[in-house]
PDB file of C-alpha atoms in Angstrom:
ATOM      1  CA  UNK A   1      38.620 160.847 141.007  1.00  0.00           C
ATOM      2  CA  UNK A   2      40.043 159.504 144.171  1.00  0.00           C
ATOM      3  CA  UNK A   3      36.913 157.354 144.808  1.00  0.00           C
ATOM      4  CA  UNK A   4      36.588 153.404 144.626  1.00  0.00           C
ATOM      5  CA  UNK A   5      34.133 153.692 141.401  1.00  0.00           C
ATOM      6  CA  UNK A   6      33.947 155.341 138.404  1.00  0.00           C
ATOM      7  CA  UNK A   7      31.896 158.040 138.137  1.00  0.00           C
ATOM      8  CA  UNK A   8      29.284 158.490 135.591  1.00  0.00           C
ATOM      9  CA  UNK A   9      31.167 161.027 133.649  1.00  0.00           C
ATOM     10  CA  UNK A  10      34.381 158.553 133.350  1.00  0.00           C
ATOM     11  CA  UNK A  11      32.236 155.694 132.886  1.00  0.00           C
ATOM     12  CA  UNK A  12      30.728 156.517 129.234  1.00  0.00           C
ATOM     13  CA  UNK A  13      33.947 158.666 128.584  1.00  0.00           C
ATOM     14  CA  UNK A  14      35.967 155.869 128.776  1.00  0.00           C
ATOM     15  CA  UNK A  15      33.018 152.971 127.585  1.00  0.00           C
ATOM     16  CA  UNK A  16      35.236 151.441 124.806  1.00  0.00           C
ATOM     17  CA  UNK A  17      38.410 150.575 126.679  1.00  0.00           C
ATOM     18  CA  UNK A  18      36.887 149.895 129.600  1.00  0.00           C
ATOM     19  CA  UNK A  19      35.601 147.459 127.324  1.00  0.00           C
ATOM     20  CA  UNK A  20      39.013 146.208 126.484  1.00  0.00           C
ATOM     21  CA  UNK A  21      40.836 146.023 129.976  1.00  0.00           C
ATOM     22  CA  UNK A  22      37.673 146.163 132.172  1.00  0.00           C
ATOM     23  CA  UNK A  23      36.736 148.444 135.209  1.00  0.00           C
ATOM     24  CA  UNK A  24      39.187 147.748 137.654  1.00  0.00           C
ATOM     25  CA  UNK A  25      42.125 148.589 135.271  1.00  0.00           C
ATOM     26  CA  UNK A  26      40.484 151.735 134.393  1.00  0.00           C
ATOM     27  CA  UNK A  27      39.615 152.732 138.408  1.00  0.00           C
ATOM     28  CA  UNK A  28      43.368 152.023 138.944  1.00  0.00           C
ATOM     29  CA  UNK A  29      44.583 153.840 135.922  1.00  0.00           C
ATOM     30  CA  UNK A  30      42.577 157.160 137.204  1.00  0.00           C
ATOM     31  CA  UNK A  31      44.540 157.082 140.463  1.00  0.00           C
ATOM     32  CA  UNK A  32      47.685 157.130 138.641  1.00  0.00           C
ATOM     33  CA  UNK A  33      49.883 160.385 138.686  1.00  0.00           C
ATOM     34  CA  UNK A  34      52.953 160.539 135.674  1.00  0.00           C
ATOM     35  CA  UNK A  35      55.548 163.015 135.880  1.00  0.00           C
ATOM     36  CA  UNK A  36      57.372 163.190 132.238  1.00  0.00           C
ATOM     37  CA  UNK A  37      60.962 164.925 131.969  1.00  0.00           C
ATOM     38  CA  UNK A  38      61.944 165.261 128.695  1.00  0.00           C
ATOM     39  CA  UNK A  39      59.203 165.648 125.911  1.00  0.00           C
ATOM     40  CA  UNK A  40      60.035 164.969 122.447  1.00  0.00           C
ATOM     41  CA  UNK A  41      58.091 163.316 120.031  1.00  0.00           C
ATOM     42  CA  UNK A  42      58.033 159.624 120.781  1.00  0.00           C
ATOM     43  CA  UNK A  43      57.211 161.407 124.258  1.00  0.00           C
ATOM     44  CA  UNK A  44      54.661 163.652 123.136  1.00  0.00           C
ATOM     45  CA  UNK A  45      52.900 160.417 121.478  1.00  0.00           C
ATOM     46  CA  UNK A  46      52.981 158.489 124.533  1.00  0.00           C
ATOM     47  CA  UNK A  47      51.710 161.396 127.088  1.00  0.00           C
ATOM     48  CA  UNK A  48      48.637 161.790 124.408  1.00  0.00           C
ATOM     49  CA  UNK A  49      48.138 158.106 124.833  1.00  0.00           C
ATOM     50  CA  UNK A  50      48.148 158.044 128.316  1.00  0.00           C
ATOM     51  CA  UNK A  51      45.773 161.405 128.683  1.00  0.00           C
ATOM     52  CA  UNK A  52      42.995 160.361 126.495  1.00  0.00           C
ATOM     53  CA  UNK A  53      43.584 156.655 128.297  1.00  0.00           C
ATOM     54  CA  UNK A  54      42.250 158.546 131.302  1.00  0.00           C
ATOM     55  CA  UNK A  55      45.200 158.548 133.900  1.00  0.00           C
ATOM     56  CA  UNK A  56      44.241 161.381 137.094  1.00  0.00           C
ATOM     57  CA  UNK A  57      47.155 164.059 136.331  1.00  0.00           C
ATOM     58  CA  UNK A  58      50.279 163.852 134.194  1.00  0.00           C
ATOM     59  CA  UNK A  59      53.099 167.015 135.405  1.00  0.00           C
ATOM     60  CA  UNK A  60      55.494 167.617 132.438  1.00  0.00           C
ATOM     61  CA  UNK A  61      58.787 169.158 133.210  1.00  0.00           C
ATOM     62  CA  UNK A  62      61.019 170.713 129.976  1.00  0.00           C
ATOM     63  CA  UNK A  63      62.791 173.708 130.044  1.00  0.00           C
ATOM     64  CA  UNK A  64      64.080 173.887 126.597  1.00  0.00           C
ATOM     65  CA  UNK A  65      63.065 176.435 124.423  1.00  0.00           C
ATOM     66  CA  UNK A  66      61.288 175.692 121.074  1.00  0.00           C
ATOM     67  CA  UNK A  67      63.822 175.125 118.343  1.00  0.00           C
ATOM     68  CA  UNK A  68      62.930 173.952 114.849  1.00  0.00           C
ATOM     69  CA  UNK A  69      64.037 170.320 115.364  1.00  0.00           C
ATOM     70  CA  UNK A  70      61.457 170.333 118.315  1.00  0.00           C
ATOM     71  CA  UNK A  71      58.575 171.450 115.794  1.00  0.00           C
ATOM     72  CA  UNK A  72      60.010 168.736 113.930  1.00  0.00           C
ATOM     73  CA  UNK A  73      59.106 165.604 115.667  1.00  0.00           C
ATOM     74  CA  UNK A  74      56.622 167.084 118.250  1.00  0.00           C
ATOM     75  CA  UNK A  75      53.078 167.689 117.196  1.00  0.00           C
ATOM     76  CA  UNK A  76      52.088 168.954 120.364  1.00  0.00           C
ATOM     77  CA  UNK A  77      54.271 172.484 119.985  1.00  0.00           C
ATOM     78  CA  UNK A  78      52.043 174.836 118.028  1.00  0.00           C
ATOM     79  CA  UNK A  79      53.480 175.410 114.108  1.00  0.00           C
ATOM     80  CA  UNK A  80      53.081 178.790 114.978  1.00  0.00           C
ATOM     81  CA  UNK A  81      56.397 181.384 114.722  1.00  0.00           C
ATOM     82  CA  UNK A  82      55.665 183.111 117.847  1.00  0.00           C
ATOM     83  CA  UNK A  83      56.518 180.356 120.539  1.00  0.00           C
ATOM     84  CA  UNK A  84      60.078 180.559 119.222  1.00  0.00           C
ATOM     85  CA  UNK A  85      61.588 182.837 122.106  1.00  0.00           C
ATOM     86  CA  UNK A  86      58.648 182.564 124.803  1.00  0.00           C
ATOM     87  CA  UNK A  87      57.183 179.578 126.590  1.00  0.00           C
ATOM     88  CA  UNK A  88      59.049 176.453 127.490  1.00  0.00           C
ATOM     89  CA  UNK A  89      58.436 173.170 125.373  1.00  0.00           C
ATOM     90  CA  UNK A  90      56.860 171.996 128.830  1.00  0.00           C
ATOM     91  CA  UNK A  91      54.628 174.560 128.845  1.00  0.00           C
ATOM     92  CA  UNK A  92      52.922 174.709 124.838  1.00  0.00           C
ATOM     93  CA  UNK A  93      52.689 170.788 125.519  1.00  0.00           C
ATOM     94  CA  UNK A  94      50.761 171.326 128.524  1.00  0.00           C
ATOM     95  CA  UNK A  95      48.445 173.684 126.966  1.00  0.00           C
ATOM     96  CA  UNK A  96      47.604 171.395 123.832  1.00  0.00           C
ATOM     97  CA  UNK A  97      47.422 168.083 126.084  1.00  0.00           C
ATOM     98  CA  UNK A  98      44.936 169.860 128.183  1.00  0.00           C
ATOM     99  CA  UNK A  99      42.285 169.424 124.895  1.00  0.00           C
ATOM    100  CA  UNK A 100      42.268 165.609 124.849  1.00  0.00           C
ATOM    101  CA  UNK A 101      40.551 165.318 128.185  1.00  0.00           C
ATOM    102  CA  UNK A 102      39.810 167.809 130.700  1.00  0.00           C
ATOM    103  CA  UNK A 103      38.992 165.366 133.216  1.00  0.00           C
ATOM    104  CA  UNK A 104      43.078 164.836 133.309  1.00  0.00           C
ATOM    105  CA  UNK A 105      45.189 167.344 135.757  1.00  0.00           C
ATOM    106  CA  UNK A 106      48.205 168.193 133.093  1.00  0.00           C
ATOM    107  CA  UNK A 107      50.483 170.805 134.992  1.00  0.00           C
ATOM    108  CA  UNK A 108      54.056 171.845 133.782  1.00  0.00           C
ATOM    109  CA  UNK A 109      57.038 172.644 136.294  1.00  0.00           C
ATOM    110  CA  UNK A 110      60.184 174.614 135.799  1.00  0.00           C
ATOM    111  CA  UNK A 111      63.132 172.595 136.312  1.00  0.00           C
ATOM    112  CA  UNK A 112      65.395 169.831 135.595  1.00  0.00           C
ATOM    113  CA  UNK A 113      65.871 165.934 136.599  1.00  0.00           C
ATOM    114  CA  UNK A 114      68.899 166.788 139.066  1.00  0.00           C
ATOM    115  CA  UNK A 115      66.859 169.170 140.842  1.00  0.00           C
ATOM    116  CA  UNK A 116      64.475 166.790 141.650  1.00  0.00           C
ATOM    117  CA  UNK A 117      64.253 165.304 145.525  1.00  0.00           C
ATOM    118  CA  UNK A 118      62.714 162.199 146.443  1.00  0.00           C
ATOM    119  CA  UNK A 119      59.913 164.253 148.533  1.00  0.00           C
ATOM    120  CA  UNK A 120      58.740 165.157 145.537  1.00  0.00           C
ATOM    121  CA  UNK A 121      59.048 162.181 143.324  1.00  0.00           C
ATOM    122  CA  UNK A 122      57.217 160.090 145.931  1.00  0.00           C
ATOM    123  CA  UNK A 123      54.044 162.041 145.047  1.00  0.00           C
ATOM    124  CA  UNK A 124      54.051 160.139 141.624  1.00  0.00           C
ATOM    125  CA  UNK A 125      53.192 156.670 140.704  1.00  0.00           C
ATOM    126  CA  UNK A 126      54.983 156.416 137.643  1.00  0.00           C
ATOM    127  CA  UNK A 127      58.560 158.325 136.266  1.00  0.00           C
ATOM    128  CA  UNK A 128      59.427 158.723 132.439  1.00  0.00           C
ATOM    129  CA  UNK A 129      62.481 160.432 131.595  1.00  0.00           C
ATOM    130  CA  UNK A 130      63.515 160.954 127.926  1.00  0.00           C
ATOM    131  CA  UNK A 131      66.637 162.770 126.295  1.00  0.00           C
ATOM    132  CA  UNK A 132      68.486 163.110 129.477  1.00  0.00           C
ATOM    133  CA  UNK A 133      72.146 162.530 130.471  1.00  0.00           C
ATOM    134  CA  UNK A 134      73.240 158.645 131.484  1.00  0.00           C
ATOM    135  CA  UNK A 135      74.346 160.358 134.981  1.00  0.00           C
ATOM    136  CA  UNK A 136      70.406 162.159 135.069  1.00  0.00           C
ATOM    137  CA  UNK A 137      69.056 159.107 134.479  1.00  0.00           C
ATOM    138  CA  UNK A 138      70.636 156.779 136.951  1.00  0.00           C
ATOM    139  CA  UNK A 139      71.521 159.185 139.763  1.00  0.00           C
ATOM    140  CA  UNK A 140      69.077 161.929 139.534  1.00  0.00           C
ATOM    141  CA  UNK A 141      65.446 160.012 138.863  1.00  0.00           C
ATOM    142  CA  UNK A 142      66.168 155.962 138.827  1.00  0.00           C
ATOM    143  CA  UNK A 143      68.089 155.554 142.102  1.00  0.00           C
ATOM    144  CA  UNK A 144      66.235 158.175 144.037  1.00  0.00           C
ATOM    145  CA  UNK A 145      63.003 156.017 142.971  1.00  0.00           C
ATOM    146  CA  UNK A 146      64.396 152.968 144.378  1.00  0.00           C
ATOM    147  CA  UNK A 147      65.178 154.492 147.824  1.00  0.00           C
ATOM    148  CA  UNK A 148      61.717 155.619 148.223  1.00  0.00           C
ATOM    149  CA  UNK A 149      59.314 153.420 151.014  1.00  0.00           C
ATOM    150  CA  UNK A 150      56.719 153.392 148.112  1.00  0.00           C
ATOM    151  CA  UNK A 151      56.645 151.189 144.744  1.00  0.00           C
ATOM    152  CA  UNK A 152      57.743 154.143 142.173  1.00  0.00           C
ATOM    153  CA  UNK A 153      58.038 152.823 138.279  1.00  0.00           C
ATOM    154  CA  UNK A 154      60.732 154.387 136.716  1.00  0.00           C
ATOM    155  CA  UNK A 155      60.986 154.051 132.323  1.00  0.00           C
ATOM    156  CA  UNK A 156      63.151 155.799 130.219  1.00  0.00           C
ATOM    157  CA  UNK A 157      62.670 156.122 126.433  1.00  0.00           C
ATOM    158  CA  UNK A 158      65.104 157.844 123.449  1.00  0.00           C
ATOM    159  CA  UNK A 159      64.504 157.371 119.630  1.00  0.00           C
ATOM    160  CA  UNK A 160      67.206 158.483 117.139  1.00  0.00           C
ATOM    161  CA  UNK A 161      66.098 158.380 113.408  1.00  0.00           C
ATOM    162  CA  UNK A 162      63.765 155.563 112.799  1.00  0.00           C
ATOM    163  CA  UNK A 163      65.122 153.349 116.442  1.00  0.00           C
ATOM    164  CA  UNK A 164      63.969 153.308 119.415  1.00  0.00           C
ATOM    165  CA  UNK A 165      64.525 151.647 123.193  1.00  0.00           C
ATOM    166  CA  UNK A 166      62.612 151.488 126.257  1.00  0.00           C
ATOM    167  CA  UNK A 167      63.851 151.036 129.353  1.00  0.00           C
ATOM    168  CA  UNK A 168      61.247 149.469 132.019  1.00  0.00           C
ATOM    169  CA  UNK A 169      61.872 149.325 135.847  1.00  0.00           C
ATOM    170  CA  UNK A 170      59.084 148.110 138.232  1.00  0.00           C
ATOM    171  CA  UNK A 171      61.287 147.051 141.076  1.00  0.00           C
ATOM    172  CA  UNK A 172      59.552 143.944 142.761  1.00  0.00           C
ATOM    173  CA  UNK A 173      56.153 143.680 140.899  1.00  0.00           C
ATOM    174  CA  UNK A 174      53.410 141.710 142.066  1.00  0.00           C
ATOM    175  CA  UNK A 175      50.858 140.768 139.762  1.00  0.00           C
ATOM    176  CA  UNK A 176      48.226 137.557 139.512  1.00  0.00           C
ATOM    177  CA  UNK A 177      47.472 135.738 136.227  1.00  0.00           C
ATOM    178  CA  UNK A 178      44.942 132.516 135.289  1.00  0.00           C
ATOM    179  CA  UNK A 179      46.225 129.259 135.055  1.00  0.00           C
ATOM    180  CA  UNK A 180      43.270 127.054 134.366  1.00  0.00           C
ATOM    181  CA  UNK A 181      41.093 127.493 137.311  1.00  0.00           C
ATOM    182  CA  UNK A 182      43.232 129.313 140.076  1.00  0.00           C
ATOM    183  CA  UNK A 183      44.577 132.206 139.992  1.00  0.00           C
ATOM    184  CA  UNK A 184      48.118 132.355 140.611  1.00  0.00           C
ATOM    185  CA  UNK A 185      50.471 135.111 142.532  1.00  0.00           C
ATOM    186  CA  UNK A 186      53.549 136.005 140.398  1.00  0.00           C
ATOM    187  CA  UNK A 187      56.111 138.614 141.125  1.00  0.00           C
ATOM    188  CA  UNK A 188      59.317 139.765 138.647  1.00  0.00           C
ATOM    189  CA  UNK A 189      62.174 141.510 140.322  1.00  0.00           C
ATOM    190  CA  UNK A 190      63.230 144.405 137.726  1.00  0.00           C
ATOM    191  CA  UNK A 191      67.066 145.462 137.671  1.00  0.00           C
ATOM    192  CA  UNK A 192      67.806 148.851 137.984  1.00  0.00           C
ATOM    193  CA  UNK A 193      69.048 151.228 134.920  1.00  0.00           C
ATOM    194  CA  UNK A 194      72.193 151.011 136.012  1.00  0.00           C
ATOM    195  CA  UNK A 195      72.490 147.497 136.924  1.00  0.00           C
ATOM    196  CA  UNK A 196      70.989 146.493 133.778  1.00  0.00           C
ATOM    197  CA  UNK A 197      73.739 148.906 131.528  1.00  0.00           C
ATOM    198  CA  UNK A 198      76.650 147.352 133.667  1.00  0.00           C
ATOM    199  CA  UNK A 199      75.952 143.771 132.926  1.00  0.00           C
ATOM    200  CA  UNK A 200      79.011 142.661 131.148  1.00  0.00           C
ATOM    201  CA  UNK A 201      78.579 142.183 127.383  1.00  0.00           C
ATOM    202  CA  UNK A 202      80.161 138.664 127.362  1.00  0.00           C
ATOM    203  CA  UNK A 203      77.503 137.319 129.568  1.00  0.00           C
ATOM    204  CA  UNK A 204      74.415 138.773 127.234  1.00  0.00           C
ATOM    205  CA  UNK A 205      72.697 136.102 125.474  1.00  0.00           C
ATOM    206  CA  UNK A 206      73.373 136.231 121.624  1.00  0.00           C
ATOM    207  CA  UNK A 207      69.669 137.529 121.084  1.00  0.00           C
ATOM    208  CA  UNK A 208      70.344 141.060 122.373  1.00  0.00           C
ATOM    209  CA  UNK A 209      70.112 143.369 119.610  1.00  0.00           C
ATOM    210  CA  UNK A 210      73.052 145.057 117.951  1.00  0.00           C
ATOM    211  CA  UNK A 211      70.996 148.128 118.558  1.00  0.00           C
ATOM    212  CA  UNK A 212      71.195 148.022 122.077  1.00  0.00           C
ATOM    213  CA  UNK A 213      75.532 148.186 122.071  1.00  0.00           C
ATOM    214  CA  UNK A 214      75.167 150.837 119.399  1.00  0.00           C
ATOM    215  CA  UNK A 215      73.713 152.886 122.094  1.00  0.00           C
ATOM    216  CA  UNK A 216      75.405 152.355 124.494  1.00  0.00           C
ATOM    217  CA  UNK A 217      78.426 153.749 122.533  1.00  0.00           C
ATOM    218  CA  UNK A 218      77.090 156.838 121.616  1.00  0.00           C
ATOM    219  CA  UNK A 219      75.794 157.506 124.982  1.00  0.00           C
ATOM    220  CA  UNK A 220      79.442 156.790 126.136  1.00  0.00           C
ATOM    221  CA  UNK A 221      80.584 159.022 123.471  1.00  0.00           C
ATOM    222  CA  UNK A 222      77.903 161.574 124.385  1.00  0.00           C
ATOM    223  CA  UNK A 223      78.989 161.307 128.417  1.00  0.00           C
ATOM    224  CA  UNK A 224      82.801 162.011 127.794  1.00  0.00           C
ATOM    225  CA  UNK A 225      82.270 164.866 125.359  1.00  0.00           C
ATOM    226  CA  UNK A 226      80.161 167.141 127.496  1.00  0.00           C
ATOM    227  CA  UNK A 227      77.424 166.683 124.939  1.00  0.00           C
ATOM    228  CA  UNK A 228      73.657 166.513 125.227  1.00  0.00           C
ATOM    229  CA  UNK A 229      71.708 163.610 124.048  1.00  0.00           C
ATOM    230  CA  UNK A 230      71.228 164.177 120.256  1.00  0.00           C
ATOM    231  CA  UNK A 231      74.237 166.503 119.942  1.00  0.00           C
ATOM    232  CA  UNK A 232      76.252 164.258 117.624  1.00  0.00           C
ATOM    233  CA  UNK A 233      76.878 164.818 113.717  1.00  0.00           C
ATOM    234  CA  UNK A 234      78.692 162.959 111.021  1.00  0.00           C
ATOM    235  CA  UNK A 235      82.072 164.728 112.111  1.00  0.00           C
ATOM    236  CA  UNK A 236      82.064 162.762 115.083  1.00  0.00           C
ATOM    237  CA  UNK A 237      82.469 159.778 114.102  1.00  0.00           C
ATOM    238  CA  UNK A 238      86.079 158.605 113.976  1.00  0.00           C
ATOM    239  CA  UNK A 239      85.547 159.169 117.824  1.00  0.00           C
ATOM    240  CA  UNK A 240      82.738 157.142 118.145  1.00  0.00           C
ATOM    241  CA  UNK A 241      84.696 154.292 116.269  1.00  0.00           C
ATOM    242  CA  UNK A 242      87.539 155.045 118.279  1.00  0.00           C
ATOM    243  CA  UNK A 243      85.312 154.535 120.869  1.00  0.00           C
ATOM    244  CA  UNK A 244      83.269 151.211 119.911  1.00  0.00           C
ATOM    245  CA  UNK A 245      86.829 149.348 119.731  1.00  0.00           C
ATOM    246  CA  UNK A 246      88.182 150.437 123.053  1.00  0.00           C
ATOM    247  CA  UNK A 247      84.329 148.977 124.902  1.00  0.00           C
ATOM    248  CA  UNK A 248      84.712 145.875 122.168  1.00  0.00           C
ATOM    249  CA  UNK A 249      88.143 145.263 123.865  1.00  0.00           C
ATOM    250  CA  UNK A 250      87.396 145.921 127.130  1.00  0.00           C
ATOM    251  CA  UNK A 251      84.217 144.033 126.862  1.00  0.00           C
ATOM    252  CA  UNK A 252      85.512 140.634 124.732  1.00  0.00           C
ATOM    253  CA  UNK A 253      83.028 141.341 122.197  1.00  0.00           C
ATOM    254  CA  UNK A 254      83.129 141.003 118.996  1.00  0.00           C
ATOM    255  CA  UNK A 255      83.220 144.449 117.064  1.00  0.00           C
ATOM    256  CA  UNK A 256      81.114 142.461 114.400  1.00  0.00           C
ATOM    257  CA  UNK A 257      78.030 143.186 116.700  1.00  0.00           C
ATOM    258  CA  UNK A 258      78.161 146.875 116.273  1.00  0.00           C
ATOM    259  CA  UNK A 259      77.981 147.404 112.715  1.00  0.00           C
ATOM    260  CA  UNK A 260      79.745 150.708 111.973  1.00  0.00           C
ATOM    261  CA  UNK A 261      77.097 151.483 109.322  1.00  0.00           C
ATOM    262  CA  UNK A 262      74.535 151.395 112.540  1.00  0.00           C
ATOM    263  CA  UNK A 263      76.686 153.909 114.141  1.00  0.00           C
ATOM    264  CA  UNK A 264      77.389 155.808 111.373  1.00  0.00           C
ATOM    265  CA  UNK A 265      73.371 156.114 110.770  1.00  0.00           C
ATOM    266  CA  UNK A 266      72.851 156.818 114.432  1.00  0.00           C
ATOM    267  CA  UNK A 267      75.306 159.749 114.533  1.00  0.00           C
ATOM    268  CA  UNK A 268      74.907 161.267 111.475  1.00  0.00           C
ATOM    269  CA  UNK A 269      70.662 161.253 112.026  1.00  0.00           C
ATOM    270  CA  UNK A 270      70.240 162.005 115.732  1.00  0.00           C
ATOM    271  CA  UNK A 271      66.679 163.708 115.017  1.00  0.00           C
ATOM    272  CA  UNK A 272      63.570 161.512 115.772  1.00  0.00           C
ATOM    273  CA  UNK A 273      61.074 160.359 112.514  1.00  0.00           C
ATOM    274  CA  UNK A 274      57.688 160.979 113.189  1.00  0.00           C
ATOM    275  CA  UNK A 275      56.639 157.559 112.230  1.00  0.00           C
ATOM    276  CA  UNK A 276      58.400 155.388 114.391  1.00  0.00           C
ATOM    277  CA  UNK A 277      57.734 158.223 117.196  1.00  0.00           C
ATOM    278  CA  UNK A 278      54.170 157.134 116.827  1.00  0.00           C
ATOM    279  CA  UNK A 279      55.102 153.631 117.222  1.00  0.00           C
ATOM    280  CA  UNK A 280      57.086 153.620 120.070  1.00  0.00           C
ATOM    281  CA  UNK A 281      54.909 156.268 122.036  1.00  0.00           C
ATOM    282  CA  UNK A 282      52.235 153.137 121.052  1.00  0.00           C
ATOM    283  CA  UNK A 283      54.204 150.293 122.294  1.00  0.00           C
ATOM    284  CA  UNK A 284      55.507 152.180 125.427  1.00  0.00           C
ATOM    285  CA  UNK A 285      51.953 153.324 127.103  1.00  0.00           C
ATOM    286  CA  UNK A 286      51.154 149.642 127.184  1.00  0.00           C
TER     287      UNK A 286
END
């Protein structure tokens, strides 16, 4: 797996796409080592993806138990009673992701995204973090990525009902793309979470969706009432409006581009729908 070619085994394994993206995107791809924190079911779709895709070892790390609205989204938990008060949700998805390809290292790790150092995180080539705190996200995984000597991609993806977002940060990437004859060097300098989150409202352009501020209200919301991501119900939102005006003020923006009916959908249906998990695990392995 660590060689320059493709062995014989990965080579008619992996005939079709290789067909699609070629040979050198699939050598790279099984060099590539994911560590997932946070697996619900828009992440369970994408870690399928990127398993039978043929990446070299994917380490999930979840220590939630199995709860109903885990079975609910997350076809990789077993529908099975008995996993209710044994194995982590890290753990039953690392024994079902294991069938899809056994030429792919899938490992699961007690512990949790603050616990992680930036020895370890260097051993990875790529970082997803789902359904973790705004502080977990920025000062536990996405800034310990950017201090790191190496090039460490860092995404973060949530879906509430039937919405999504993902949250892409390559740092300084270098790629090369045709223009006519010659090939021509490019690079895109990514901003981090944070710095893209504190970007003042006013300045967006008017194409950013009303989806994106709805979001970042509840995750406010979620921040200063000690609650996990999801934990939010219909009750809570008179706070959550409360809420939306004081950032509209503070922000000069019109409260017309967070539609309280968006909020109210948000906070009332917190769970993800299988459907759009499928899509968005989809559109995020590519």
């Amino acid at each position: 797996m660590d060689g320059e070619e493709l062995t014989e085994q990965e080579t008619q394994l992996y005939d079709r796409q290789i067909r699609v993206w070629g040979a050198d995107a699939q050598r790279r791809l099984s060099k590539a080592h994911v560590l997932v924190c946070g697996i619900k079911g828009t992440v369970a779709e994408f870690c399928k993806n990127i398993v039978l895709a043929g990446i070299s070892s994917l380490t999930l790390v979840d220590n939630r138990l199995v709860t109903e609205e885990a079975l609910s989204a997350n076809f990789l938990i077993p529908p099975d009673e008995g996993v209710f008060g044994g194995e982590t949700v890290a753990e039953l998805c690392c024994d079902s992701l294991k069938d899809f390809n056994p030429m792919v290292r899938v490992s699961a790790l007690k512990g949790e995204p603050s616990s992680i150092d930036e020895e370890f995180l260097k051993t990875f080539d790529v970082i997803v973090v789902s359904c973790c705190s705004l502080a977990e996200k920025v000062k536990s995984v996405n800034e310990k990525c950017r201090k790191l000597h190496k090039r460490v991609s860092f995404y973060t993806v949530d879906c509430r009902d039937s919405c999504g977002e993902i949250f892409v940060d390559l740092q300084d990437y270098k790629y090369a793309k045709k223009k006519l004859e010659d090939t021509v060097e490019c690079q895109l300098s990514y901003p981090s979470f944070e710095e893209a989150i504190s970007v003042p409202w006013k300045a967006h352009p008017r194409k950013v969706s009303k989806l994106f501020y709805a979001l970042r209200v509840i995750e406010r919301f979620e921040e200063a009432e000690g609650r996990n991501p999801g934990e939010t119900s219909i009750s809570d939102l008179p706070g959550v409006l409360k809420l939306k005006k004081e950032l509209c003020d503070s922000q000069s923006l019109n409260e017309a581009h967070i539609p309280d009916v968006l909020l109210e959908r948000l906070v009332a249906n917190s769970k993800e729908f299988p459907p759009v998990c499928a899509i968005i695990g989809g559109v995020f392995k590519h």
